[in-house]
Amino acid sequence: MASLGELERSVMTLLWDSAQPLSANEVCELLDEDLAVTTVLTVLARLEKKGMVQRERASRPHRYASVASREEHTVEMLNEVLGTVPDREAVLARFIGSVSDSEAAALRRILG
Amino acid sequence: MASLGELERSVMTLLWDSAQPLSANEVCELLDEDLAVTTVLTVLARLEKKGMVQRERASRPHRYASVASREEHTVEMLNEVLGTVPDREAVLARFIGSVSDSEAAALRRILG
DNA sequence: AGCAACTTTCTACACGCCGTAGAAGTGTGG
DNA sequence: CCACACTTCTACGGCGTGTAGAAAGTTGCT
């Protein structure tokens, strides 16, 4: 269970794209919506509880960073989806049948 | 958006595994929990609204069948997950790096 | 030390989804 | 036409999420 709401995802996207951990205020400014900083703090706390961000409590203001990279997290999601079926390979076969030629080529390359 | 709750998933599983369309009563009996038929009907109606089941309104009782196979649906889910990220291939690369040897072999076979 | 400004925590509310099902409505075989 | 089976309508409670004010905590300055 690591699915994200819309705002949660926006926040994660910022953290994923940032080289540095960010403060709640920085996140708040980078999000271009007009949100109270407490809203952002709530979301960050929830993401922390979900294990998706870690917070440096030492520094003031606290700084937040993603625990896993976007790719790692997305792979987890893929595996979660694949975990709902009895036959992963059947699904993967069909998935591969549905991707573009160039992506199929990329997959072949990756698989060596 | 075609994510499923727990009961919804149980119902879909029955429909996916059934060769024939099923009535609400049949679903209710096959689910081994002790649910009211109206509960099952509600869930089936919601699944219909989500576009996941189709209902034969002609026959009485109505019979319900899945619209897409389990594999088709799951592939849709995979694509939904992959749609949340700007670089599908980066995720797929990492995914492939995470699968077992035998599954990697299967993927190679599928890719031809 | 004491205040001002900033930051964090606590609490809360609304909304939508889901599990759950009773009450009321509708159709059908005898 | 009536009992029975089936369906629709309505509803409620819980949970996740977006949203944020009020209150509490911290820090730096004078």
PDB file of C-alpha atoms (C1' of nucleotides) in Angstrom:
ATOM      1  CA  MET A   1       0.000   0.000   0.000  1.00  0.00           C
ATOM      2  CA  ALA A   2       1.919   2.995  -1.222  1.00  0.00           C
ATOM      3  CA  SER A   3      -0.549   4.591  -3.556  1.00  0.00           C
ATOM      4  CA  LEU A   4      -0.592   8.348  -3.609  1.00  0.00           C
ATOM      5  CA  GLY A   5      -3.181  11.075  -3.738  1.00  0.00           C
ATOM      6  CA  GLU A   6      -2.816  13.888  -6.188  1.00  0.00           C
ATOM      7  CA  LEU A   7      -1.168  16.366  -3.863  1.00  0.00           C
ATOM      8  CA  GLU A   8       0.969  13.663  -2.339  1.00  0.00           C
ATOM      9  CA  ARG A   9       2.177  12.764  -5.790  1.00  0.00           C
ATOM     10  CA  SER A  10       2.974  16.387  -6.617  1.00  0.00           C
ATOM     11  CA  VAL A  11       5.039  16.631  -3.486  1.00  0.00           C
ATOM     12  CA  MET A  12       6.851  13.385  -4.194  1.00  0.00           C
ATOM     13  CA  THR A  13       7.598  14.606  -7.688  1.00  0.00           C
ATOM     14  CA  LEU A  14       9.297  17.666  -6.289  1.00  0.00           C
ATOM     15  CA  LEU A  15      11.319  15.598  -3.873  1.00  0.00           C
ATOM     16  CA  TRP A  16      12.266  13.130  -6.577  1.00  0.00           C
ATOM     17  CA  ASP A  17      13.378  15.897  -8.871  1.00  0.00           C
ATOM     18  CA  SER A  18      15.338  17.742  -6.217  1.00  0.00           C
ATOM     19  CA  ALA A  19      18.970  16.977  -5.612  1.00  0.00           C
ATOM     20  CA  GLN A  20      18.679  18.362  -2.096  1.00  0.00           C
ATOM     21  CA  PRO A  21      16.239  17.659   0.706  1.00  0.00           C
ATOM     22  CA  LEU A  22      13.616  20.381   0.843  1.00  0.00           C
ATOM     23  CA  SER A  23      11.902  22.242   3.645  1.00  0.00           C
ATOM     24  CA  ALA A  24       8.130  22.456   3.840  1.00  0.00           C
ATOM     25  CA  ASN A  25       8.338  26.075   2.797  1.00  0.00           C
ATOM     26  CA  GLU A  26      10.412  25.273  -0.232  1.00  0.00           C
ATOM     27  CA  VAL A  27       7.998  22.547  -1.245  1.00  0.00           C
ATOM     28  CA  CYS A  28       5.162  24.976  -0.718  1.00  0.00           C
ATOM     29  CA  GLU A  29       6.703  27.543  -3.015  1.00  0.00           C
ATOM     30  CA  LEU A  30       7.671  25.038  -5.671  1.00  0.00           C
ATOM     31  CA  LEU A  31       4.161  23.711  -5.803  1.00  0.00           C
ATOM     32  CA  ASP A  32       2.541  26.510  -7.679  1.00  0.00           C
ATOM     33  CA  GLU A  33      -0.851  26.019  -6.139  1.00  0.00           C
ATOM     34  CA  ASP A  34      -1.840  28.411  -3.411  1.00  0.00           C
ATOM     35  CA  LEU A  35      -1.601  26.210  -0.368  1.00  0.00           C
ATOM     36  CA  ALA A  36      -1.068  26.907   3.297  1.00  0.00           C
ATOM     37  CA  VAL A  37       2.251  25.639   4.512  1.00  0.00           C
ATOM     38  CA  THR A  38       0.448  23.609   7.152  1.00  0.00           C
ATOM     39  CA  THR A  39      -1.206  21.700   4.361  1.00  0.00           C
ATOM     40  CA  VAL A  40       2.173  20.823   2.955  1.00  0.00           C
ATOM     41  CA  LEU A  41       3.390  19.827   6.390  1.00  0.00           C
ATOM     42  CA  THR A  42       0.422  17.544   6.843  1.00  0.00           C
ATOM     43  CA  VAL A  43       1.099  15.884   3.530  1.00  0.00           C
ATOM     44  CA  LEU A  44       4.773  15.502   4.304  1.00  0.00           C
ATOM     45  CA  ALA A  45       3.942  13.928   7.642  1.00  0.00           C
ATOM     46  CA  ARG A  46       1.610  11.484   5.951  1.00  0.00           C
ATOM     47  CA  LEU A  47       4.227  10.623   3.375  1.00  0.00           C
ATOM     48  CA  GLU A  48       6.678  10.057   6.179  1.00  0.00           C
ATOM     49  CA  LYS A  49       4.252   7.736   7.903  1.00  0.00           C
ATOM     50  CA  LYS A  50       3.882   5.834   4.647  1.00  0.00           C
ATOM     51  CA  GLY A  51       7.642   5.444   4.572  1.00  0.00           C
ATOM     52  CA  MET A  52       8.026   7.419   1.385  1.00  0.00           C
ATOM     53  CA  VAL A  53       9.972  10.369   2.743  1.00  0.00           C
ATOM     54  CA  GLN A  54      12.512  10.736   5.469  1.00  0.00           C
ATOM     55  CA  ARG A  55      12.859  13.882   7.471  1.00  0.00           C
ATOM     56  CA  GLU A  56      15.923  15.473   8.943  1.00  0.00           C
ATOM     57  CA  ARG A  57      14.595  16.495  12.290  1.00  0.00           C
ATOM     58  CA  ALA A  58      17.954  17.879  13.309  1.00  0.00           C
ATOM     59  CA  SER A  59      17.965  20.921  11.100  1.00  0.00           C
ATOM     60  CA  ARG A  60      15.521  23.710  11.540  1.00  0.00           C
ATOM     61  CA  PRO A  61      13.411  23.893   9.460  1.00  0.00           C
ATOM     62  CA  HIS A  62      13.150  20.140   8.982  1.00  0.00           C
ATOM     63  CA  ARG A  63      14.182  18.964   5.561  1.00  0.00           C
ATOM     64  CA  TYR A  64      12.489  16.192   3.657  1.00  0.00           C
ATOM     65  CA  ALA A  65      13.812  13.777   1.077  1.00  0.00           C
ATOM     66  CA  SER A  66      12.360  10.801  -0.742  1.00  0.00           C
ATOM     67  CA  VAL A  67      13.344   7.418   0.627  1.00  0.00           C
ATOM     68  CA  ALA A  68      13.261   5.621  -2.710  1.00  0.00           C
ATOM     69  CA  SER A  69      13.889   6.990  -6.170  1.00  0.00           C
ATOM     70  CA  ARG A  70      10.976   7.487  -8.455  1.00  0.00           C
ATOM     71  CA  GLU A  71      12.032   4.417 -10.400  1.00  0.00           C
ATOM     72  CA  GLU A  72      12.340   2.251  -7.311  1.00  0.00           C
ATOM     73  CA  HIS A  73       8.973   3.344  -6.091  1.00  0.00           C
ATOM     74  CA  THR A  74       7.369   2.752  -9.466  1.00  0.00           C
ATOM     75  CA  VAL A  75       8.840  -0.718  -9.701  1.00  0.00           C
ATOM     76  CA  GLU A  76       7.328  -1.425  -6.305  1.00  0.00           C
ATOM     77  CA  MET A  77       3.985  -0.317  -7.671  1.00  0.00           C
ATOM     78  CA  LEU A  78       4.401  -2.576 -10.674  1.00  0.00           C
ATOM     79  CA  ASN A  79       5.125  -5.503  -8.426  1.00  0.00           C
ATOM     80  CA  GLU A  80       2.136  -4.658  -6.318  1.00  0.00           C
ATOM     81  CA  VAL A  81      -0.064  -4.765  -9.392  1.00  0.00           C
ATOM     82  CA  LEU A  82       1.536  -7.999 -10.528  1.00  0.00           C
ATOM     83  CA  GLY A  83       1.005  -9.435  -7.087  1.00  0.00           C
ATOM     84  CA  THR A  84      -2.745  -9.302  -7.576  1.00  0.00           C
ATOM     85  CA  VAL A  85      -2.773 -11.984 -10.231  1.00  0.00           C
ATOM     86  CA  PRO A  86      -1.953 -15.693 -10.001  1.00  0.00           C
ATOM     87  CA  ASP A  87       0.097 -15.752 -13.178  1.00  0.00           C
ATOM     88  CA  ARG A  88       2.578 -12.915 -13.513  1.00  0.00           C
ATOM     89  CA  GLU A  89       4.013 -14.251 -16.728  1.00  0.00           C
ATOM     90  CA  ALA A  90       0.670 -14.292 -18.470  1.00  0.00           C
ATOM     91  CA  VAL A  91       0.303 -10.622 -17.686  1.00  0.00           C
ATOM     92  CA  LEU A  92       3.844  -9.785 -18.696  1.00  0.00           C
ATOM     93  CA  ALA A  93       3.392 -11.620 -21.966  1.00  0.00           C
ATOM     94  CA  ARG A  94       0.363  -9.547 -22.727  1.00  0.00           C
ATOM     95  CA  PHE A  95       2.060  -6.388 -21.564  1.00  0.00           C
ATOM     96  CA  ILE A  96       4.965  -6.959 -23.870  1.00  0.00           C
ATOM     97  CA  GLY A  97       2.588  -7.617 -26.693  1.00  0.00           C
ATOM     98  CA  SER A  98       1.151  -4.173 -26.110  1.00  0.00           C
ATOM     99  CA  VAL A  99       4.267  -2.045 -26.112  1.00  0.00           C
ATOM    100  CA  SER A 100       5.637  -0.150 -29.070  1.00  0.00           C
ATOM    101  CA  ASP A 101       8.285  -1.665 -31.308  1.00  0.00           C
ATOM    102  CA  SER A 102      10.914   0.713 -30.072  1.00  0.00           C
ATOM    103  CA  GLU A 103      10.128  -0.083 -26.481  1.00  0.00           C
ATOM    104  CA  ALA A 104      10.257  -3.794 -27.245  1.00  0.00           C
ATOM    105  CA  ALA A 105      13.668  -3.221 -28.759  1.00  0.00           C
ATOM    106  CA  ALA A 106      14.745  -1.391 -25.643  1.00  0.00           C
ATOM    107  CA  LEU A 107      13.551  -4.286 -23.536  1.00  0.00           C
ATOM    108  CA  ARG A 108      15.557  -6.740 -25.622  1.00  0.00           C
ATOM    109  CA  ARG A 109      18.592  -4.580 -25.186  1.00  0.00           C
ATOM    110  CA  ILE A 110      18.098  -4.400 -21.442  1.00  0.00           C
ATOM    111  CA  LEU A 111      17.627  -8.129 -21.186  1.00  0.00           C
ATOM    112  CA  GLY A 112      20.900  -8.615 -22.991  1.00  0.00           C
TER     113      GLY A 112
ATOM    114  CA  MET B   1      -8.882   4.928 -12.454  1.00  0.00           C
ATOM    115  CA  ALA B   2      -9.870   1.289 -12.183  1.00  0.00           C
ATOM    116  CA  SER B   3      -8.465   0.348  -8.831  1.00  0.00           C
ATOM    117  CA  LEU B   4     -10.499  -2.075  -6.806  1.00  0.00           C
ATOM    118  CA  GLY B   5     -11.515  -2.514  -3.211  1.00  0.00           C
ATOM    119  CA  GLU B   6     -11.140  -5.853  -1.537  1.00  0.00           C
ATOM    120  CA  LEU B   7     -14.654  -7.103  -2.077  1.00  0.00           C
ATOM    121  CA  GLU B   8     -14.719  -5.694  -5.579  1.00  0.00           C
ATOM    122  CA  ARG B   9     -11.573  -7.617  -6.332  1.00  0.00           C
ATOM    123  CA  SER B  10     -13.020 -10.833  -4.919  1.00  0.00           C
ATOM    124  CA  VAL B  11     -16.032 -10.440  -7.142  1.00  0.00           C
ATOM    125  CA  MET B  12     -13.913  -9.694 -10.190  1.00  0.00           C
ATOM    126  CA  THR B  13     -11.825 -12.761  -9.458  1.00  0.00           C
ATOM    127  CA  LEU B  14     -14.926 -14.922  -9.548  1.00  0.00           C
ATOM    128  CA  LEU B  15     -16.066 -13.389 -12.795  1.00  0.00           C
ATOM    129  CA  TRP B  16     -12.627 -13.757 -14.321  1.00  0.00           C
ATOM    130  CA  ASP B  17     -12.441 -17.388 -13.307  1.00  0.00           C
ATOM    131  CA  SER B  18     -15.922 -18.210 -14.502  1.00  0.00           C
ATOM    132  CA  ALA B  19     -16.527 -19.350 -18.018  1.00  0.00           C
ATOM    133  CA  GLN B  20     -20.137 -18.197 -17.793  1.00  0.00           C
ATOM    134  CA  PRO B  21     -21.696 -14.944 -16.725  1.00  0.00           C
ATOM    135  CA  LEU B  22     -22.917 -15.204 -13.153  1.00  0.00           C
ATOM    136  CA  SER B  23     -25.971 -13.965 -11.335  1.00  0.00           C
ATOM    137  CA  ALA B  24     -25.699 -11.970  -8.141  1.00  0.00           C
ATOM    138  CA  ASN B  25     -26.854 -14.994  -6.217  1.00  0.00           C
ATOM    139  CA  GLU B  26     -24.237 -17.215  -7.726  1.00  0.00           C
ATOM    140  CA  VAL B  27     -21.555 -14.664  -6.941  1.00  0.00           C
ATOM    141  CA  CYS B  28     -22.911 -14.431  -3.435  1.00  0.00           C
ATOM    142  CA  GLU B  29     -22.664 -18.160  -2.901  1.00  0.00           C
ATOM    143  CA  LEU B  30     -19.259 -18.486  -4.481  1.00  0.00           C
ATOM    144  CA  LEU B  31     -17.908 -15.798  -2.229  1.00  0.00           C
ATOM    145  CA  ASP B  32     -17.677 -17.740   0.949  1.00  0.00           C
ATOM    146  CA  GLU B  33     -18.202 -14.760   3.182  1.00  0.00           C
ATOM    147  CA  ASP B  34     -21.597 -14.290   4.699  1.00  0.00           C
ATOM    148  CA  LEU B  35     -22.914 -11.361   2.732  1.00  0.00           C
ATOM    149  CA  ALA B  36     -26.366 -10.133   1.880  1.00  0.00           C
ATOM    150  CA  VAL B  37     -27.209 -10.436  -1.782  1.00  0.00           C
ATOM    151  CA  THR B  38     -27.929  -6.735  -1.884  1.00  0.00           C
ATOM    152  CA  THR B  39     -24.331  -6.140  -0.946  1.00  0.00           C
ATOM    153  CA  VAL B  40     -23.194  -8.165  -3.900  1.00  0.00           C
ATOM    154  CA  LEU B  41     -25.650  -6.337  -6.133  1.00  0.00           C
ATOM    155  CA  THR B  42     -24.303  -3.002  -4.980  1.00  0.00           C
ATOM    156  CA  VAL B  43     -20.782  -4.073  -5.718  1.00  0.00           C
ATOM    157  CA  LEU B  44     -21.745  -5.415  -9.118  1.00  0.00           C
ATOM    158  CA  ALA B  45     -23.504  -2.158  -9.938  1.00  0.00           C
ATOM    159  CA  ARG B  46     -20.402  -0.214  -8.949  1.00  0.00           C
ATOM    160  CA  LEU B  47     -18.208  -2.451 -11.025  1.00  0.00           C
ATOM    161  CA  GLU B  48     -20.557  -1.919 -13.926  1.00  0.00           C
ATOM    162  CA  LYS B  49     -20.330   1.849 -13.480  1.00  0.00           C
ATOM    163  CA  LYS B  50     -16.560   1.520 -13.491  1.00  0.00           C
ATOM    164  CA  GLY B  51     -16.837  -0.285 -16.799  1.00  0.00           C
ATOM    165  CA  MET B  52     -15.380  -3.477 -15.439  1.00  0.00           C
ATOM    166  CA  VAL B  53     -18.407  -5.741 -15.777  1.00  0.00           C
ATOM    167  CA  GLN B  54     -21.237  -5.885 -18.231  1.00  0.00           C
ATOM    168  CA  ARG B  55     -24.667  -7.029 -17.281  1.00  0.00           C
ATOM    169  CA  GLU B  56     -27.205  -8.931 -19.296  1.00  0.00           C
ATOM    170  CA  ARG B  57     -30.319  -7.059 -18.352  1.00  0.00           C
ATOM    171  CA  ALA B  58     -32.414  -9.235 -20.621  1.00  0.00           C
ATOM    172  CA  SER B  59     -32.257 -12.396 -18.596  1.00  0.00           C
ATOM    173  CA  ARG B  60     -33.784 -12.644 -15.200  1.00  0.00           C
ATOM    174  CA  PRO B  61     -31.888 -12.749 -12.917  1.00  0.00           C
ATOM    175  CA  HIS B  62     -29.370 -10.433 -14.555  1.00  0.00           C
ATOM    176  CA  ARG B  63     -26.087 -12.073 -15.339  1.00  0.00           C
ATOM    177  CA  TYR B  64     -22.758 -10.366 -14.990  1.00  0.00           C
ATOM    178  CA  ALA B  65     -19.492 -10.908 -16.827  1.00  0.00           C
ATOM    179  CA  SER B  66     -16.150  -9.169 -16.801  1.00  0.00           C
ATOM    180  CA  VAL B  67     -15.547  -6.783 -19.671  1.00  0.00           C
ATOM    181  CA  ALA B  68     -11.806  -7.394 -19.892  1.00  0.00           C
ATOM    182  CA  SER B  69      -9.846 -10.470 -18.974  1.00  0.00           C
ATOM    183  CA  ARG B  70      -7.799 -10.415 -15.839  1.00  0.00           C
ATOM    184  CA  GLU B  71      -4.672 -10.063 -17.944  1.00  0.00           C
ATOM    185  CA  GLU B  72      -6.057  -7.192 -19.972  1.00  0.00           C
ATOM    186  CA  HIS B  73      -7.134  -5.403 -16.875  1.00  0.00           C
ATOM    187  CA  THR B  74      -3.823  -5.942 -15.175  1.00  0.00           C
ATOM    188  CA  VAL B  75      -1.933  -4.646 -18.181  1.00  0.00           C
ATOM    189  CA  GLU B  76      -4.096  -1.543 -18.008  1.00  0.00           C
ATOM    190  CA  MET B  77      -3.071  -1.154 -14.397  1.00  0.00           C
ATOM    191  CA  LEU B  78       0.573  -1.540 -15.333  1.00  0.00           C
ATOM    192  CA  ASN B  79       0.230   1.139 -17.945  1.00  0.00           C
ATOM    193  CA  GLU B  80      -1.511   3.367 -15.481  1.00  0.00           C
ATOM    194  CA  VAL B  81       1.399   3.012 -13.109  1.00  0.00           C
ATOM    195  CA  LEU B  82       3.878   3.593 -15.902  1.00  0.00           C
ATOM    196  CA  GLY B  83       1.917   6.651 -16.928  1.00  0.00           C
ATOM    197  CA  THR B  84       2.779   8.369 -13.670  1.00  0.00           C
ATOM    198  CA  VAL B  85       6.409   8.640 -14.531  1.00  0.00           C
ATOM    199  CA  PRO B  86       8.176  10.692 -17.221  1.00  0.00           C
ATOM    200  CA  ASP B  87      10.539   7.940 -18.305  1.00  0.00           C
ATOM    201  CA  ARG B  88       8.890   4.576 -18.774  1.00  0.00           C
ATOM    202  CA  GLU B  89      12.038   2.930 -20.001  1.00  0.00           C
ATOM    203  CA  ALA B  90      14.002   3.868 -16.910  1.00  0.00           C
ATOM    204  CA  VAL B  91      11.382   2.141 -14.821  1.00  0.00           C
ATOM    205  CA  LEU B  92      11.217  -0.897 -17.081  1.00  0.00           C
ATOM    206  CA  ALA B  93      14.966  -1.219 -16.986  1.00  0.00           C
ATOM    207  CA  ARG B  94      14.893  -1.277 -13.237  1.00  0.00           C
ATOM    208  CA  PHE B  95      11.956  -3.620 -13.196  1.00  0.00           C
ATOM    209  CA  ILE B  96      13.733  -6.088 -15.402  1.00  0.00           C
ATOM    210  CA  GLY B  97      16.776  -5.855 -13.204  1.00  0.00           C
ATOM    211  CA  SER B  98      14.598  -6.939 -10.300  1.00  0.00           C
ATOM    212  CA  VAL B  99      12.956 -10.036 -11.727  1.00  0.00           C
ATOM    213  CA  SER B 100      14.126 -13.586 -11.209  1.00  0.00           C
ATOM    214  CA  ASP B 101      16.392 -15.285 -13.731  1.00  0.00           C
ATOM    215  CA  SER B 102      13.650 -17.590 -14.863  1.00  0.00           C
ATOM    216  CA  GLU B 103      11.270 -14.731 -15.401  1.00  0.00           C
ATOM    217  CA  ALA B 104      13.933 -12.849 -17.328  1.00  0.00           C
ATOM    218  CA  ALA B 105      14.333 -15.909 -19.499  1.00  0.00           C
ATOM    219  CA  ALA B 106      10.607 -16.012 -20.048  1.00  0.00           C
ATOM    220  CA  LEU B 107      10.651 -12.364 -21.058  1.00  0.00           C
ATOM    221  CA  ARG B 108      13.404 -13.027 -23.581  1.00  0.00           C
ATOM    222  CA  ARG B 109      11.383 -15.855 -24.996  1.00  0.00           C
ATOM    223  CA  ILE B 110       8.300 -13.680 -25.275  1.00  0.00           C
ATOM    224  CA  LEU B 111      10.233 -10.916 -26.959  1.00  0.00           C
ATOM    225  CA  GLY B 112      11.475 -13.400 -29.504  1.00  0.00           C
TER     226      GLY B 112
ATOM    227  C1'  DA C   1      15.217  37.162  30.118  1.00  0.00           C
ATOM    228  C1'  DG C   2      11.685  38.254  27.056  1.00  0.00           C
ATOM    229  C1'  DC C   3       9.689  39.154  22.824  1.00  0.00           C
ATOM    230  C1'  DA C   4       8.947  38.455  17.738  1.00  0.00           C
ATOM    231  C1'  DA C   5       9.126  35.601  13.958  1.00  0.00           C
ATOM    232  C1'  DC C   6       9.278  31.268  12.253  1.00  0.00           C
ATOM    233  C1'  DT C   7       8.222  26.259  12.432  1.00  0.00           C
ATOM    234  C1'  DT C   8       5.888  22.309  13.888  1.00  0.00           C
ATOM    235  C1'  DT C   9       2.098  19.702  15.951  1.00  0.00           C
ATOM    236  C1'  DC C  10      -2.683  18.955  16.934  1.00  0.00           C
ATOM    237  C1'  DT C  11      -7.166  18.884  15.707  1.00  0.00           C
ATOM    238  C1'  DA C  12     -10.704  19.149  12.541  1.00  0.00           C
ATOM    239  C1'  DC C  13     -13.744  19.198   8.619  1.00  0.00           C
ATOM    240  C1'  DA C  14     -15.505  17.929   3.995  1.00  0.00           C
ATOM    241  C1'  DC C  15     -15.614  14.820   0.334  1.00  0.00           C
ATOM    242  C1'  DG C  16     -15.376  10.642  -2.134  1.00  0.00           C
ATOM    243  C1'  DC C  17     -14.806   5.552  -2.146  1.00  0.00           C
ATOM    244  C1'  DC C  18     -15.961   1.177  -0.289  1.00  0.00           C
ATOM    245  C1'  DG C  19     -18.221  -2.462   2.578  1.00  0.00           C
ATOM    246  C1'  DT C  20     -22.448  -3.275   4.114  1.00  0.00           C
ATOM    247  C1'  DA C  21     -27.383  -3.923   4.005  1.00  0.00           C
ATOM    248  C1'  DG C  22     -32.543  -2.747   4.912  1.00  0.00           C
ATOM    249  C1'  DA C  23     -36.766  -0.975   2.650  1.00  0.00           C
ATOM    250  C1'  DA C  24     -39.180  -0.372  -1.072  1.00  0.00           C
ATOM    251  C1'  DG C  25     -40.247  -1.287  -5.844  1.00  0.00           C
ATOM    252  C1'  DT C  26     -40.815  -4.477  -9.931  1.00  0.00           C
ATOM    253  C1'  DG C  27     -41.505  -8.458 -12.559  1.00  0.00           C
ATOM    254  C1'  DT C  28     -42.960 -13.613 -13.102  1.00  0.00           C
ATOM    255  C1'  DG C  29     -44.712 -18.381 -12.585  1.00  0.00           C
ATOM    256  C1'  DG C  30     -48.355 -20.668 -10.955  1.00  0.00           C
TER     257       DG C  30
ATOM    258  C1'  DC D   1     -53.576 -11.978  -8.927  1.00  0.00           C
ATOM    259  C1'  DC D   2     -50.417 -13.306  -5.562  1.00  0.00           C
ATOM    260  C1'  DA D   3     -46.267 -15.021  -3.454  1.00  0.00           C
ATOM    261  C1'  DC D   4     -41.707 -15.111  -4.344  1.00  0.00           C
ATOM    262  C1'  DA D   5     -37.465 -13.751  -6.436  1.00  0.00           C
ATOM    263  C1'  DC D   6     -34.953 -10.137  -8.007  1.00  0.00           C
ATOM    264  C1'  DT D   7     -33.522  -5.234  -8.397  1.00  0.00           C
ATOM    265  C1'  DT D   8     -33.242  -0.425  -7.117  1.00  0.00           C
ATOM    266  C1'  DC D   9     -32.900   3.139  -3.784  1.00  0.00           C
ATOM    267  C1'  DT D  10     -31.182   4.965   0.122  1.00  0.00           C
ATOM    268  C1'  DA D  11     -28.156   5.098   3.806  1.00  0.00           C
ATOM    269  C1'  DC D  12     -24.568   4.671   7.191  1.00  0.00           C
ATOM    270  C1'  DG D  13     -19.842   4.075   9.051  1.00  0.00           C
ATOM    271  C1'  DG D  14     -14.985   3.961   8.215  1.00  0.00           C
ATOM    272  C1'  DC D  15     -10.949   5.373   5.859  1.00  0.00           C
ATOM    273  C1'  DG D  16      -7.905   8.147   2.883  1.00  0.00           C
ATOM    274  C1'  DT D  17      -6.974  12.654   1.228  1.00  0.00           C
ATOM    275  C1'  DG D  18      -7.021  17.756   0.603  1.00  0.00           C
ATOM    276  C1'  DT D  19      -7.321  21.453   3.279  1.00  0.00           C
ATOM    277  C1'  DA D  20      -6.068  24.568   7.005  1.00  0.00           C
ATOM    278  C1'  DG D  21      -6.684  27.130  11.691  1.00  0.00           C
ATOM    279  C1'  DA D  22      -5.188  27.132  16.576  1.00  0.00           C
ATOM    280  C1'  DA D  23      -1.953  26.028  19.633  1.00  0.00           C
ATOM    281  C1'  DA D  24       2.549  24.783  20.980  1.00  0.00           C
ATOM    282  C1'  DG D  25       7.457  24.832  20.358  1.00  0.00           C
ATOM    283  C1'  DT D  26      12.047  26.895  18.916  1.00  0.00           C
ATOM    284  C1'  DT D  27      15.374  30.361  17.889  1.00  0.00           C
ATOM    285  C1'  DG D  28      17.579  34.611  17.462  1.00  0.00           C
ATOM    286  C1'  DC D  29      17.830  39.427  18.912  1.00  0.00           C
ATOM    287  C1'  DT D  30      18.017  43.011  22.033  1.00  0.00           C
TER     288       DT D  30
END
